[in-house]
Protein backbone atom coordinates (compact mmCIF):
# COMPACT_ATOMS: atom_id res chain seq x y z
CA UNK A 1 0.00 0.00 0.00
CA UNK A 2 2.73 2.48 0.96
CA UNK A 3 4.60 1.86 -2.27
CA UNK A 4 1.55 2.70 -4.40
CA UNK A 5 0.79 5.76 -2.32
CA UNK A 6 4.36 7.02 -2.60
CA UNK A 7 4.46 6.39 -6.33
CA UNK A 8 1.17 8.20 -6.85
CA UNK A 9 2.38 11.18 -4.81
CA UNK A 10 5.64 11.39 -6.72
CA UNK A 11 3.95 11.22 -10.09
CA UNK A 12 1.28 13.75 -9.16
CA UNK A 13 3.26 16.34 -7.22
CA UNK A 14 6.66 16.19 -8.88
CA UNK A 15 5.42 15.07 -12.26
CA UNK A 16 2.10 16.68 -13.04
CA UNK A 17 1.90 19.58 -10.60
CA UNK A 18 5.52 20.75 -10.90
CA UNK A 19 5.38 20.73 -14.71
CA UNK A 20 1.98 22.47 -14.73
CA UNK A 21 3.25 25.24 -12.46
CA UNK A 22 6.28 25.77 -14.66
CA UNK A 23 4.74 25.36 -18.10
CA UNK A 24 1.10 26.42 -17.76
CA UNK A 25 1.41 29.09 -15.06
CA UNK A 26 4.92 30.13 -16.21
CA UNK A 27 6.42 30.11 -12.72
CA UNK A 28 10.14 29.83 -12.24
CA UNK A 29 11.70 26.78 -10.62
CA UNK A 30 11.85 27.97 -7.00
CA UNK A 31 8.30 29.37 -6.69
CA UNK A 32 6.85 26.25 -8.29
CA UNK A 33 9.01 24.07 -6.02
CA UNK A 34 7.74 25.95 -2.97
CA UNK A 35 4.07 25.66 -3.99
CA UNK A 36 4.44 21.99 -4.85
CA UNK A 37 6.16 21.22 -1.54
CA UNK A 38 3.49 23.06 0.46
CA UNK A 39 0.76 21.16 -1.37
CA UNK A 40 2.53 17.85 -0.74
CA UNK A 41 3.10 18.65 2.94
CA UNK A 42 -0.58 19.49 3.39
CA UNK A 43 -1.43 15.80 3.01
CA UNK A 44 0.83 14.87 5.92
CA UNK A 45 -0.24 17.82 8.05
CA UNK A 46 -3.86 16.73 7.76
CA UNK A 47 -2.92 13.13 8.62
CA UNK A 48 -0.89 14.06 11.71
CA UNK A 49 -2.97 17.08 12.80
CA UNK A 50 0.21 19.11 13.51
CA UNK A 51 1.08 16.88 16.49
CA UNK A 52 4.86 17.07 16.35
CA UNK A 53 6.74 20.16 15.15
CA UNK A 54 9.96 18.14 14.92
CA UNK A 55 8.36 15.58 12.61
CA UNK A 56 6.90 18.41 10.56
CA UNK A 57 10.31 20.08 10.18
CA UNK A 58 11.88 16.78 9.15
CA UNK A 59 9.11 16.20 6.64
CA UNK A 60 9.60 19.66 5.13
CA UNK A 61 13.34 19.05 4.73
CA UNK A 62 12.82 15.61 3.21
CA UNK A 63 10.15 16.75 0.75
CA UNK A 64 12.13 19.82 -0.28
CA UNK A 65 15.31 17.85 -0.94
CA UNK A 66 13.34 15.13 -2.68
CA UNK A 67 11.65 17.70 -4.89
CA UNK A 68 14.96 19.30 -5.79
CA UNK A 69 16.57 16.01 -6.76
CA UNK A 70 13.68 14.92 -8.96
CA UNK A 71 13.31 18.38 -10.51
CA UNK A 72 16.92 18.33 -11.69
CA UNK A 73 16.56 14.87 -13.19
CA UNK A 74 17.53 15.05 -16.85
CA UNK A 75 16.64 11.48 -17.77
CA UNK A 76 13.82 11.15 -20.28
CA UNK A 77 12.19 8.31 -18.36
CA UNK A 78 9.55 9.33 -15.80
CA UNK A 79 10.01 6.08 -13.88
CA UNK A 80 13.74 6.52 -13.28
CA UNK A 81 13.39 10.15 -12.20
CA UNK A 82 10.68 9.42 -9.66
CA UNK A 83 11.87 6.06 -8.38
CA UNK A 84 14.47 7.50 -5.99
CA UNK A 85 12.11 9.33 -3.59
CA UNK A 86 9.63 6.44 -3.66
CA UNK A 87 12.25 3.96 -2.46
Coordinates of C-alpha atoms in Angstrom, one line a residue:
X1 CA 0.0 0.0 0.0
X2 CA 2.7 2.5 1.0
X3 CA 4.6 1.9 -2.3
X4 CA 1.6 2.7 -4.4
X5 CA 0.8 5.8 -2.3
X6 CA 4.4 7.0 -2.6
X7 CA 4.5 6.4 -6.3
X8 CA 1.2 8.2 -6.9
X9 CA 2.4 11.2 -4.8
X10 CA 5.6 11.4 -6.7
X11 CA 3.9 11.2 -10.1
X12 CA 1.3 13.8 -9.2
X13 CA 3.3 16.3 -7.2
X14 CA 6.7 16.2 -8.9
X15 CA 5.4 15.1 -12.3
X16 CA 2.1 16.7 -13.0
X17 CA 1.9 19.6 -10.6
X18 CA 5.5 20.7 -10.9
X19 CA 5.4 20.7 -14.7
X20 CA 2.0 22.5 -14.7
X21 CA 3.2 25.2 -12.5
X22 CA 6.3 25.8 -14.7
X23 CA 4.7 25.4 -18.1
X24 CA 1.1 26.4 -17.8
X25 CA 1.4 29.1 -15.1
X26 CA 4.9 30.1 -16.2
X27 CA 6.4 30.1 -12.7
X28 CA 10.1 29.8 -12.2
X29 CA 11.7 26.8 -10.6
X30 CA 11.8 28.0 -7.0
X31 CA 8.3 29.4 -6.7
X32 CA 6.9 26.3 -8.3
X33 CA 9.0 24.1 -6.0
X34 CA 7.7 26.0 -3.0
X35 CA 4.1 25.7 -4.0
X36 CA 4.4 22.0 -4.9
X37 CA 6.2 21.2 -1.5
X38 CA 3.5 23.1 0.5
X39 CA 0.8 21.2 -1.4
X40 CA 2.5 17.8 -0.7
X41 CA 3.1 18.6 2.9
X42 CA -0.6 19.5 3.4
X43 CA -1.4 15.8 3.0
X44 CA 0.8 14.9 5.9
X45 CA -0.2 17.8 8.1
X46 CA -3.9 16.7 7.8
X47 CA -2.9 13.1 8.6
X48 CA -0.9 14.1 11.7
X49 CA -3.0 17.1 12.8
X50 CA 0.2 19.1 13.5
X51 CA 1.1 16.9 16.5
X52 CA 4.9 17.1 16.4
X53 CA 6.7 20.2 15.2
X54 CA 10.0 18.1 14.9
X55 CA 8.4 15.6 12.6
X56 CA 6.9 18.4 10.6
X57 CA 10.3 20.1 10.2
X58 CA 11.9 16.8 9.1
X59 CA 9.1 16.2 6.6
X60 CA 9.6 19.7 5.1
X61 CA 13.3 19.1 4.7
X62 CA 12.8 15.6 3.2
X63 CA 10.2 16.8 0.8
X64 CA 12.1 19.8 -0.3
X65 CA 15.3 17.8 -0.9
X66 CA 13.3 15.1 -2.7
X67 CA 11.6 17.7 -4.9
X68 CA 15.0 19.3 -5.8
X69 CA 16.6 16.0 -6.8
X70 CA 13.7 14.9 -9.0
X71 CA 13.3 18.4 -10.5
X72 CA 16.9 18.3 -11.7
X73 CA 16.6 14.9 -13.2
X74 CA 17.5 15.0 -16.8
X75 CA 16.6 11.5 -17.8
X76 CA 13.8 11.2 -20.3
X77 CA 12.2 8.3 -18.4
X78 CA 9.6 9.3 -15.8
X79 CA 10.0 6.1 -13.9
X80 CA 13.7 6.5 -13.3
X81 CA 13.4 10.1 -12.2
X82 CA 10.7 9.4 -9.7
X83 CA 11.9 6.1 -8.4
X84 CA 14.5 7.5 -6.0
X85 CA 12.1 9.3 -3.6
X86 CA 9.6 6.4 -3.7
X87 CA 12.3 4.0 -2.5

